[in-house]
Amino acid sequence: MTPDLATFRIIFPEFATIDDSVVQFYLDDAADELDQGAWGRCYAKAVLNYAAHQLAMAQARQASAQEGSGGEVIVPQTGVLASGSEEGISFAFAQSSTPKNATQEWLSQTPYGQAYSALQRQCLDRGRLSW
């Protein structure tokens, strides 16, 4: 398997409407981030899933973004609302009940990130699990 645009299109048809140049950007970024030597036989799958995760997260941000009164882009907080207030504008979002580090929490937000995380556990030495 090769972590290229053609393979990405076969594995992730849900991104068919995304321009090739955008997908290629995320593939290139993932390839730059991941060490092929460390990933070994899992490298292609890791690159493809990491790129899909990044792309899905970007789409989610774009879909939820709003324009503020001054023209600024506002991306709302995501998560389960745990508590809130109205006049004082004090809101808190629930944390996952499973203890995770920030990277694991971020990867858990899409099925692609979850697949990437599973590949980390399966393919990387325990000493190199962080990236």
Coordinates of C-alpha atoms in Angstrom, one line a residue, residues 2 26 55 123 126:
T2 CA 1.2 3.5 -0.9
Y26 CA -2.8 16.7 4.3
L55 CA -8.9 16.6 7.1
C123 CA 3.0 -1.0 15.3
R126 CA 6.3 1.2 23.6

